[in-house]
Short mmCIF file of C-alpha atoms in Angstrom, two decimals:
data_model
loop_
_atom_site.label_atom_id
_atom_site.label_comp_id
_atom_site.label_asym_id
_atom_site.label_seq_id
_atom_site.Cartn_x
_atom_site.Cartn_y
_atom_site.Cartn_z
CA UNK W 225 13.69 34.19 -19.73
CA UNK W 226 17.06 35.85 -19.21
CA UNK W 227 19.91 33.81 -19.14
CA UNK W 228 20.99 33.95 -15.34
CA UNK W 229 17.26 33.50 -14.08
CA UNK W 230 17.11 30.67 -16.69
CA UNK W 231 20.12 29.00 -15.33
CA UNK W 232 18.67 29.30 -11.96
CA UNK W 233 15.22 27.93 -13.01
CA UNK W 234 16.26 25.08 -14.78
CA UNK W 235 18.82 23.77 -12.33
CA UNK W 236 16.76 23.44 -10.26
CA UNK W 237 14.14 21.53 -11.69
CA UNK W 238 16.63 18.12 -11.38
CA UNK W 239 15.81 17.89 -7.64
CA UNK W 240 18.15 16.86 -4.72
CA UNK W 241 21.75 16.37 -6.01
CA UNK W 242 24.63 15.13 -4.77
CA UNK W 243 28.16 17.33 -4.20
CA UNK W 244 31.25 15.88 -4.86
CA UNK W 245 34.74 17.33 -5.26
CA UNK W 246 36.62 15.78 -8.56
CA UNK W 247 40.61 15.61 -7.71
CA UNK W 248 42.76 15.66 -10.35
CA UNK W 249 46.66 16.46 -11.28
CA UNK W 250 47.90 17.51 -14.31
CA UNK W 251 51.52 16.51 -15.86
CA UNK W 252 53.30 19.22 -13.56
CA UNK W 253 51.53 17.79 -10.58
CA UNK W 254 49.38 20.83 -10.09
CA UNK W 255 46.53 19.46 -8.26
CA UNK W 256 43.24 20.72 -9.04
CA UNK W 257 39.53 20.39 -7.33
CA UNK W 258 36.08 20.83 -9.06
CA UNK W 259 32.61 20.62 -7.25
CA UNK W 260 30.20 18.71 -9.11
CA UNK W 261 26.85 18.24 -8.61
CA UNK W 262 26.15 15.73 -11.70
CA UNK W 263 27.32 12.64 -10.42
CA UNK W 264 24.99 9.43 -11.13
CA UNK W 265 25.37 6.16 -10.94
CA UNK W 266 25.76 3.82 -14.00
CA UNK W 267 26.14 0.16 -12.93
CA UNK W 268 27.12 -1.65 -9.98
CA UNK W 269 28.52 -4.31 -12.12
CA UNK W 270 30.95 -3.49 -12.87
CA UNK W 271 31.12 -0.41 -10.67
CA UNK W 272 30.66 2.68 -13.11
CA UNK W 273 29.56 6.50 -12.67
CA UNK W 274 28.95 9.20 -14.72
CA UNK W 275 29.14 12.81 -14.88
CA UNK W 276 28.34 15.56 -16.78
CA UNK W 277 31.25 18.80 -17.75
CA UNK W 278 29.35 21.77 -17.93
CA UNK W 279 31.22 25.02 -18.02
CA UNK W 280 30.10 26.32 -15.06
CA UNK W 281 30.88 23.79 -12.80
CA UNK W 282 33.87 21.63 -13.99
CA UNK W 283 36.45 23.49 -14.93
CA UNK W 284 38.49 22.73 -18.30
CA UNK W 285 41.33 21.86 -15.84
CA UNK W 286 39.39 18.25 -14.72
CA UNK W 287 38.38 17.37 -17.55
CA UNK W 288 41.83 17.84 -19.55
CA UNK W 289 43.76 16.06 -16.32
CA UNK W 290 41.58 12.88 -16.42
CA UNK W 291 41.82 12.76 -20.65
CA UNK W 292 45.71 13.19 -19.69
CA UNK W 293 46.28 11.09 -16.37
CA UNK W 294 43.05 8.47 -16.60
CA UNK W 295 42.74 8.91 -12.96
CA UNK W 296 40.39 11.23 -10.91
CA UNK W 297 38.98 11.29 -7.24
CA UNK W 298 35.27 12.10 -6.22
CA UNK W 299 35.28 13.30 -2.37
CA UNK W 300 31.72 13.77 -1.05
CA UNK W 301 31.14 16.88 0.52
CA UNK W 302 30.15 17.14 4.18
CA UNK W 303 28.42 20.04 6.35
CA UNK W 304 32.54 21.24 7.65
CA UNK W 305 33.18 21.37 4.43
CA UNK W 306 30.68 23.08 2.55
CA UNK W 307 32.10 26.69 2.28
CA UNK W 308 35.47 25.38 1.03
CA UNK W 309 33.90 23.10 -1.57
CA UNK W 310 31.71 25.79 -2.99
CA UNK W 311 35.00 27.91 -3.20
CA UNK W 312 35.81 25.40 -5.67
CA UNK W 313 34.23 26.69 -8.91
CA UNK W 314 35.95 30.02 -8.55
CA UNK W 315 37.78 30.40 -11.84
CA UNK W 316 41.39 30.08 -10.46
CA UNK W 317 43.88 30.03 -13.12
CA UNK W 318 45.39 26.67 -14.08
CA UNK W 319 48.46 26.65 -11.74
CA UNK W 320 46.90 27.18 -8.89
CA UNK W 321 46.02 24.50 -6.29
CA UNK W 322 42.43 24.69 -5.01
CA UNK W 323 43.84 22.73 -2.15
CA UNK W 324 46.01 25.68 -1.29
CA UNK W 325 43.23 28.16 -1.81
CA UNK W 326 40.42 26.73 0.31
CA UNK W 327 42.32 24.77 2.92
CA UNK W 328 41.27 21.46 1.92
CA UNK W 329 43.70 18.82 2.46
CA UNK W 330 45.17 16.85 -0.46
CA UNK W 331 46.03 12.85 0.81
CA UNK W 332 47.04 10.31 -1.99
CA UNK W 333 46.13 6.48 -1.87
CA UNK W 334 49.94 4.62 -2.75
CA UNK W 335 49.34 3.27 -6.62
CA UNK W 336 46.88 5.78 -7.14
CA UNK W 337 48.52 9.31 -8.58
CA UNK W 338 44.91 11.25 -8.25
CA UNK W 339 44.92 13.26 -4.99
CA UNK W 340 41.85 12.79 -2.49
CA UNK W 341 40.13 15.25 -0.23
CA UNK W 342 41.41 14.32 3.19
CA UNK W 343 38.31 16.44 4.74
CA UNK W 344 35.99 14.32 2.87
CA UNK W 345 34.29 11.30 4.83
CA UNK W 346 33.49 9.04 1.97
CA UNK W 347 36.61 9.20 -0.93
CA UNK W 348 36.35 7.33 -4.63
CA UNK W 349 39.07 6.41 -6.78
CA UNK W 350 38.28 6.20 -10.50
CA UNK W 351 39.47 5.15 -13.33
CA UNK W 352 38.11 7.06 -16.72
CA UNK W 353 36.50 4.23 -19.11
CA UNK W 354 34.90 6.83 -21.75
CA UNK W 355 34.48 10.06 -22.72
CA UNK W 356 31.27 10.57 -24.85
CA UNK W 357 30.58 13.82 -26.20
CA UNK W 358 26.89 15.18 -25.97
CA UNK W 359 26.85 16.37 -29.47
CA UNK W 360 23.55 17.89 -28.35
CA UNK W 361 24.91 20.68 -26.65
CA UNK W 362 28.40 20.04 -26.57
CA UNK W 363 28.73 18.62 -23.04
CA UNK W 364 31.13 15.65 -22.03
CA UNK W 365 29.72 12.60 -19.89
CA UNK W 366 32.67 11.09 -18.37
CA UNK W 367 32.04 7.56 -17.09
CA UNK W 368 34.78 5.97 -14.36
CA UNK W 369 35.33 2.72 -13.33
CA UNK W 370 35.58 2.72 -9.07
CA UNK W 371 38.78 1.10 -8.20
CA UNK W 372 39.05 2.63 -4.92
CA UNK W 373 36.64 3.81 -1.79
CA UNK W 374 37.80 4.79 1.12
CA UNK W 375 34.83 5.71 4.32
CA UNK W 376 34.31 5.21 7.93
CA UNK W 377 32.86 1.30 8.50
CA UNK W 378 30.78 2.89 11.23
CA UNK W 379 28.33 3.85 8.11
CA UNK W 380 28.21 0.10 5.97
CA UNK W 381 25.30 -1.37 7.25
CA UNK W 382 25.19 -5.03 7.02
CA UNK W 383 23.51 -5.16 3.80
CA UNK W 384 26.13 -3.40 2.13
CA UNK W 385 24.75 0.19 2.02
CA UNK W 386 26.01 3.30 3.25
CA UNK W 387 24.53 5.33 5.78
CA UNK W 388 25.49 8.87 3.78
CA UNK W 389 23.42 10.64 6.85
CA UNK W 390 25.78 9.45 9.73
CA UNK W 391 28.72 10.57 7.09
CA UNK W 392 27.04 14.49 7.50
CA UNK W 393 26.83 14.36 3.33
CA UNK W 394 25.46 17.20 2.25
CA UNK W 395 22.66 17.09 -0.79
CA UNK W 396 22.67 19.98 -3.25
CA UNK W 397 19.58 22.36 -4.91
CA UNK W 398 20.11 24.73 -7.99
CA UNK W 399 23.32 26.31 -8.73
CA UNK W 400 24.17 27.26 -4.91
CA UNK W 401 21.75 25.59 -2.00
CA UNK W 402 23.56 23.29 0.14
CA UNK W 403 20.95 20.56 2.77
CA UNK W 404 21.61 18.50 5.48
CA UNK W 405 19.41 15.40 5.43
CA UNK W 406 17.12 13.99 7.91
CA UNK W 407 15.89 10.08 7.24
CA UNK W 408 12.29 9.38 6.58
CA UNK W 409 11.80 6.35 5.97
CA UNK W 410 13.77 3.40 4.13
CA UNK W 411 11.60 0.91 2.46
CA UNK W 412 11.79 -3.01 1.71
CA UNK W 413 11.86 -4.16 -1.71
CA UNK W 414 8.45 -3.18 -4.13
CA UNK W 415 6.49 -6.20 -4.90
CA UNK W 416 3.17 -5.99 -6.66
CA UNK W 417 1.12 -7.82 -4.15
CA UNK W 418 2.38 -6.25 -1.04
CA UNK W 419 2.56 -2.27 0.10
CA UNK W 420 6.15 -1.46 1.22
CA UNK W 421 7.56 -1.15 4.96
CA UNK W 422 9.94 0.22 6.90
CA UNK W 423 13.21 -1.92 6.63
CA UNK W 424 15.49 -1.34 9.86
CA UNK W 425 18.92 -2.79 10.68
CA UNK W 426 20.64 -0.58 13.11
CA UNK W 427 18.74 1.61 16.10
CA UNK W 428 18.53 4.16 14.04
CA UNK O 72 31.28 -8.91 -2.91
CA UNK O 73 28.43 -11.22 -2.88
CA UNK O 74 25.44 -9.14 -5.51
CA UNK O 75 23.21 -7.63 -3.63
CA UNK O 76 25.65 -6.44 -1.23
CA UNK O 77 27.85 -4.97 -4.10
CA UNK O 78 24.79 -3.37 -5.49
CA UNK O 79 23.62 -1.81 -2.27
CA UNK O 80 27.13 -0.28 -1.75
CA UNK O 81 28.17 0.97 -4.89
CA UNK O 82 24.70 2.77 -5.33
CA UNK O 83 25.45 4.15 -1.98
CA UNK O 84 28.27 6.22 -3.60
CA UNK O 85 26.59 8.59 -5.86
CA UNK O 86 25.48 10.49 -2.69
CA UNK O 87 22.08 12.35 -2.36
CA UNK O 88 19.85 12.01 -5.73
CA UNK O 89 16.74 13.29 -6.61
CA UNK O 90 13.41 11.44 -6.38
CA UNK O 91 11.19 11.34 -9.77
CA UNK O 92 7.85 9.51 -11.08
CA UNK O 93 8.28 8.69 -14.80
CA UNK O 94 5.14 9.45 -16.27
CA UNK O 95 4.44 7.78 -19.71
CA UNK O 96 1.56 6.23 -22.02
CA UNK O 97 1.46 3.48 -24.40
CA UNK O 98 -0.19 2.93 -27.80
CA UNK O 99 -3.34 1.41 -26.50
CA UNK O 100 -3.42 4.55 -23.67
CA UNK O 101 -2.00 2.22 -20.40
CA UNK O 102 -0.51 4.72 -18.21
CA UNK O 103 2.86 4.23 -16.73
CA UNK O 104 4.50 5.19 -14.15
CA UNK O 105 8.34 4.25 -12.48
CA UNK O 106 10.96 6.06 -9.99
CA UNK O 107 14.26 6.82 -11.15
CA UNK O 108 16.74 8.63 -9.42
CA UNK O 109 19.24 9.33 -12.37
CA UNK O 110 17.74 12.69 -13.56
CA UNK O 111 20.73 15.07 -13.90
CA UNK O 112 20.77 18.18 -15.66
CA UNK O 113 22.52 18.71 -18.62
CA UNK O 114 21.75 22.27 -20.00
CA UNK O 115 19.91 25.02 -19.35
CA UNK O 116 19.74 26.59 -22.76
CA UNK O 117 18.71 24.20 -24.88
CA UNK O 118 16.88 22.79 -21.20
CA UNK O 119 18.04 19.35 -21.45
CA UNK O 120 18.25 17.07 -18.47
CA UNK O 121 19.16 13.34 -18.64
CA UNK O 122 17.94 9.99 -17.23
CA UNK O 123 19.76 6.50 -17.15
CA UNK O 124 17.72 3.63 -17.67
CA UNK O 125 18.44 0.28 -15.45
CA UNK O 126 16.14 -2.83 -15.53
CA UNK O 127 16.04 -2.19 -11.71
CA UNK O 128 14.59 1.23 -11.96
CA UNK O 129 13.15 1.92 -14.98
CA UNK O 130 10.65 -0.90 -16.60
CA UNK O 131 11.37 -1.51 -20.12
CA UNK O 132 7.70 -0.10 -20.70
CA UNK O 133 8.68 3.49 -19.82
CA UNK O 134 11.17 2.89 -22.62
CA UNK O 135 9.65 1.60 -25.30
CA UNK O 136 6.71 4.41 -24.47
CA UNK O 137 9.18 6.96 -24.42
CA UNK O 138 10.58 5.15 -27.83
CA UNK O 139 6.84 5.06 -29.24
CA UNK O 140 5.06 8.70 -28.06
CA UNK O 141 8.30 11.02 -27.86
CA UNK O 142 7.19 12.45 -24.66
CA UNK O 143 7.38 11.47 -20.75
CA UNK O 144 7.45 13.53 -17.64
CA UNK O 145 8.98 13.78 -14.59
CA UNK O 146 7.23 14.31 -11.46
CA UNK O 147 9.09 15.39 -8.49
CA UNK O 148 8.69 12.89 -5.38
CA UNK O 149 7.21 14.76 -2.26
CA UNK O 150 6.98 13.62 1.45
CA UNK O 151 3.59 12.63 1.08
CA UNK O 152 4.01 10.07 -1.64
CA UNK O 153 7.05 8.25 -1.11
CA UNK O 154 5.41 5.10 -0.24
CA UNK O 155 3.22 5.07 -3.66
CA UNK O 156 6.49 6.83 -5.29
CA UNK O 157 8.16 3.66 -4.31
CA UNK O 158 5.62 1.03 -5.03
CA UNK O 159 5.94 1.74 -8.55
CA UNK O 160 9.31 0.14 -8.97
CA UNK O 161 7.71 -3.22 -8.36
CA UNK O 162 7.46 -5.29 -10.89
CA UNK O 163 3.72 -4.41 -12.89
CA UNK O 164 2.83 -6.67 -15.58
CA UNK O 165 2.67 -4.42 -18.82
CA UNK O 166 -0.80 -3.58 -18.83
CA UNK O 167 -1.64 -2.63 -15.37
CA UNK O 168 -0.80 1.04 -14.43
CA UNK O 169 0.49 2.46 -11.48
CA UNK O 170 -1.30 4.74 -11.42
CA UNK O 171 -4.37 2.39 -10.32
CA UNK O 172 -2.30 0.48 -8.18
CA UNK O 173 -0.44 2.93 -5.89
CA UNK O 174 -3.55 5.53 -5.77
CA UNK O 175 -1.62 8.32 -7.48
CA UNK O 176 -3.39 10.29 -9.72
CA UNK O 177 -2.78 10.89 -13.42
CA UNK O 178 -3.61 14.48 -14.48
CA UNK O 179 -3.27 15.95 -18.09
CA UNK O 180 -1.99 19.25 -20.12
CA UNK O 181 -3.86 19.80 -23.47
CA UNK O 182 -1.65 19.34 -26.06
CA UNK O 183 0.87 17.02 -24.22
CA UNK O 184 0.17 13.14 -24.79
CA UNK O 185 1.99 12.10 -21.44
CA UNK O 186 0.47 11.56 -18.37
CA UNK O 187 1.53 14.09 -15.36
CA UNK O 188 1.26 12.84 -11.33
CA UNK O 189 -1.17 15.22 -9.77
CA UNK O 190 0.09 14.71 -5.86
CA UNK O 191 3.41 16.03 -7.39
CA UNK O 192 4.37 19.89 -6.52
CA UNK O 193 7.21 19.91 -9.09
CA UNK O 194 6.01 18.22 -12.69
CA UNK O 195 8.06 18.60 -16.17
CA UNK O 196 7.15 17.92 -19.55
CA UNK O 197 9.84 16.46 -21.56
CA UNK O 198 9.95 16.05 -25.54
CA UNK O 199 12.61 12.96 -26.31
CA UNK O 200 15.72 14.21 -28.29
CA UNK O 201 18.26 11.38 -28.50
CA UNK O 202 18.56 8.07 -26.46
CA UNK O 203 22.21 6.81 -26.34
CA UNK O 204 23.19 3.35 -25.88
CA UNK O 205 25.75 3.22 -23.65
CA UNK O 206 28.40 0.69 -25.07
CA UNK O 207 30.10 -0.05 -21.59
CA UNK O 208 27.25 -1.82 -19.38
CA UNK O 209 23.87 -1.48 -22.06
CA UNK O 210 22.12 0.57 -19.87
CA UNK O 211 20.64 3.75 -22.31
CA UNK O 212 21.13 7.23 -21.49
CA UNK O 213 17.53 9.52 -22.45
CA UNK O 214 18.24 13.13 -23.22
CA UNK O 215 15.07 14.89 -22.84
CA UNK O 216 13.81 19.05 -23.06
CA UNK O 217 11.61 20.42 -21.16
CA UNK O 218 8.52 21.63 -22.70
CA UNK O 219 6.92 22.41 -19.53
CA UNK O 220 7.05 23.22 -15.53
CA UNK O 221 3.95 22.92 -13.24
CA UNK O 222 4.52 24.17 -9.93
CA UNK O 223 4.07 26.45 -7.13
CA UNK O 224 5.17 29.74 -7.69
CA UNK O 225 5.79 30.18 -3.82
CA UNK O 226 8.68 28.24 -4.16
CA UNK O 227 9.88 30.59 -7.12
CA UNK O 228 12.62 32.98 -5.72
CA UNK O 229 13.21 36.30 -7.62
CA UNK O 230 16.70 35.23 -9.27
CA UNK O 231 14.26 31.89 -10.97
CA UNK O 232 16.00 29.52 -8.34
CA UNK O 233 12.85 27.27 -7.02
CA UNK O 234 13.23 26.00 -3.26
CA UNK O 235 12.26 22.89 -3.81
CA UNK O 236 12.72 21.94 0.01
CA UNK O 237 9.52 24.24 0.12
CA UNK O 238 7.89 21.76 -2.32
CA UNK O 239 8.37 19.17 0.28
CA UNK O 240 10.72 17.41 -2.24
CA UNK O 241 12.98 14.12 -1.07
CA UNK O 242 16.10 12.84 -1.71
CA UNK O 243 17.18 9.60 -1.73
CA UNK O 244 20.24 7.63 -1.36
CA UNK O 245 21.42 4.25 -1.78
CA UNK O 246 18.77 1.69 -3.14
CA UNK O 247 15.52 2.79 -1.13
CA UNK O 248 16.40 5.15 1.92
CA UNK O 249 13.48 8.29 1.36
CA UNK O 250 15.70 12.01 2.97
CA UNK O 251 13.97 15.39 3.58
CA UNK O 252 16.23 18.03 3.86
CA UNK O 253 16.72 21.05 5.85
CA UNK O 254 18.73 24.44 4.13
CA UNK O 255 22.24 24.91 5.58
CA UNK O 256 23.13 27.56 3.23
CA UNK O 257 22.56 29.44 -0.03
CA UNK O 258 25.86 30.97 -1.00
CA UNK O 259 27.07 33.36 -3.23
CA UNK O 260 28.80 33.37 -6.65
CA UNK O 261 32.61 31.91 -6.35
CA UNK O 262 35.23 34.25 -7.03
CA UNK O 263 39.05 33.45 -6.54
CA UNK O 264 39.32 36.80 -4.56
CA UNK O 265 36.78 36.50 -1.85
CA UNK O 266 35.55 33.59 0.29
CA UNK O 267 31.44 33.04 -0.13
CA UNK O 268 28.95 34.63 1.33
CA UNK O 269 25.33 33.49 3.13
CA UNK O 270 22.98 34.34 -0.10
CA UNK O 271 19.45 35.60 0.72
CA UNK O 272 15.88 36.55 -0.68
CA UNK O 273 12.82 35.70 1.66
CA UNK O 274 12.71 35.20 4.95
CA UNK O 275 13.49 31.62 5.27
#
């Protein structure tokens, strides 16, 4: 295969993914945003996600402001914001702001010195515990600590989970296809002797 | 937070994530089969994509198979088999398969040991090339490459992108909430001195 239709192919062989904007500043409090669609969770406790630098999609910029500052935001991208986000992983040169360039909003969280998307309807505050390098193929998995979330109440149900949907999330395909989301189903726990059912809380 | 609440929420955050049978085989041939949804890409060239394993999601036995044989794959979760899809994260006793259980049928590729999910549109064959402890909460990280794609070639687009929403592929988010998706946009390559553009092949 050639290398672009490669890239295409096997991106998209992960499935649905989800799109997040990493905040960051650097030591001159440049502020810098990278979309990421390799965000996974770790543990709940304690609270811990990954993600995976790749070239192409988190810039040297992140990665170098959260070894420096120890601090990063992930901002989940919604439907409004989609265009703006993608506009992200244009190769801007270090001092610039992708705030300034895509007319996101940058809003900071007081004790917290990583910026967060103001746009974005569901906002984590991390705190890097490791950087482990894939000696495989020379990729980074960064894995934060959350410290900080920040979304509309509307969406917790009352067993704790979000409703991403009612947030207008948008899920990720490939390099570049952006999906809104329509619920099928939500199912109770798996138990051997039993089939699984719907499990409802709200009228939705 | 009280802990299922805290799990519910803080595997809310990850956003949308990709829906995936586990397809392995022990030494005396039982066929296994789990859900993740912590596959993530990880390179294209080498084509590596990673997995985290969590007692929740992945059984020990899809370990210790993957440990024993070298090879897995991953089935992509469609529409049609979410409730089976599901059913295999309950708790099987070691020697029963899935398969049998949930009425999903295991299908085979000569020359590859691991068992494949026939109802799946999207299947990969993987080849095991490091597992990594990770330190921080035990969980293990599995690098696999891919050895092998089965699916439609409908849903290949010229550029080697594959629209998996064709595919009938889910999403998922949170603990057990099953999403189909609908295409918002495909945009173009980021560049710091234009804003993206709609990005279109066929007709959809």
């Amino acid at each position: 295969m050639q290398q672009r239709y490669r890239a295409m192919f096997i991106n998209s062989l992960s499935g649905f993914k989800s799109a997040n904007l990493v905040g960051t500043v650097n030591s001159d409090g440049v502020e810098n945003l990278a979309i990421v669609s390799s965000v996974f969770h770790i543990g709940a406790d304690p609270a811990l996600m990954g993600m995976i630098t790749r070239p192409q999609t988190v810039r040297r910029d992140t990665v170098n402001n959260i070894k420096h500052s120890g601090f990063y935001t992930l901002n989940q991208v919604s439907e409004q914001m989609v265009h703006a986000a993608h506009q992200c992983s244009a190769r801007y040169d270090a001092e610039v702001s992708e705030f300034a360039e895509t007319g996101l909003t940058p809003s900071y969280v007081s004790g917290f010195s990583a910026p967060f998307v103001a746009q974005s309807c569901l906002k984590i505050g991390l705190q890097v515990e490791e950087i482990q390098l894939l000696e495989i193929n020379q990729t980074e998995l960064i894995i934060g600590k959350v410290v900080l979330v920040q979304t509309d109440e509307m969406a917790i149900e009352p067993d704790g989970s979000i409703d991403i949907e009612k947030l207008g999330s948008v899920a990720i395909s490939g390099l570049d296809r952006y999906h809104t989301t329509k619920k099928l189903t939500r199912l109770t726990y798996a138990k051997p002797d039993s089939w699984p059912e719907e499990l409802t809380f709200s009228k939705d």
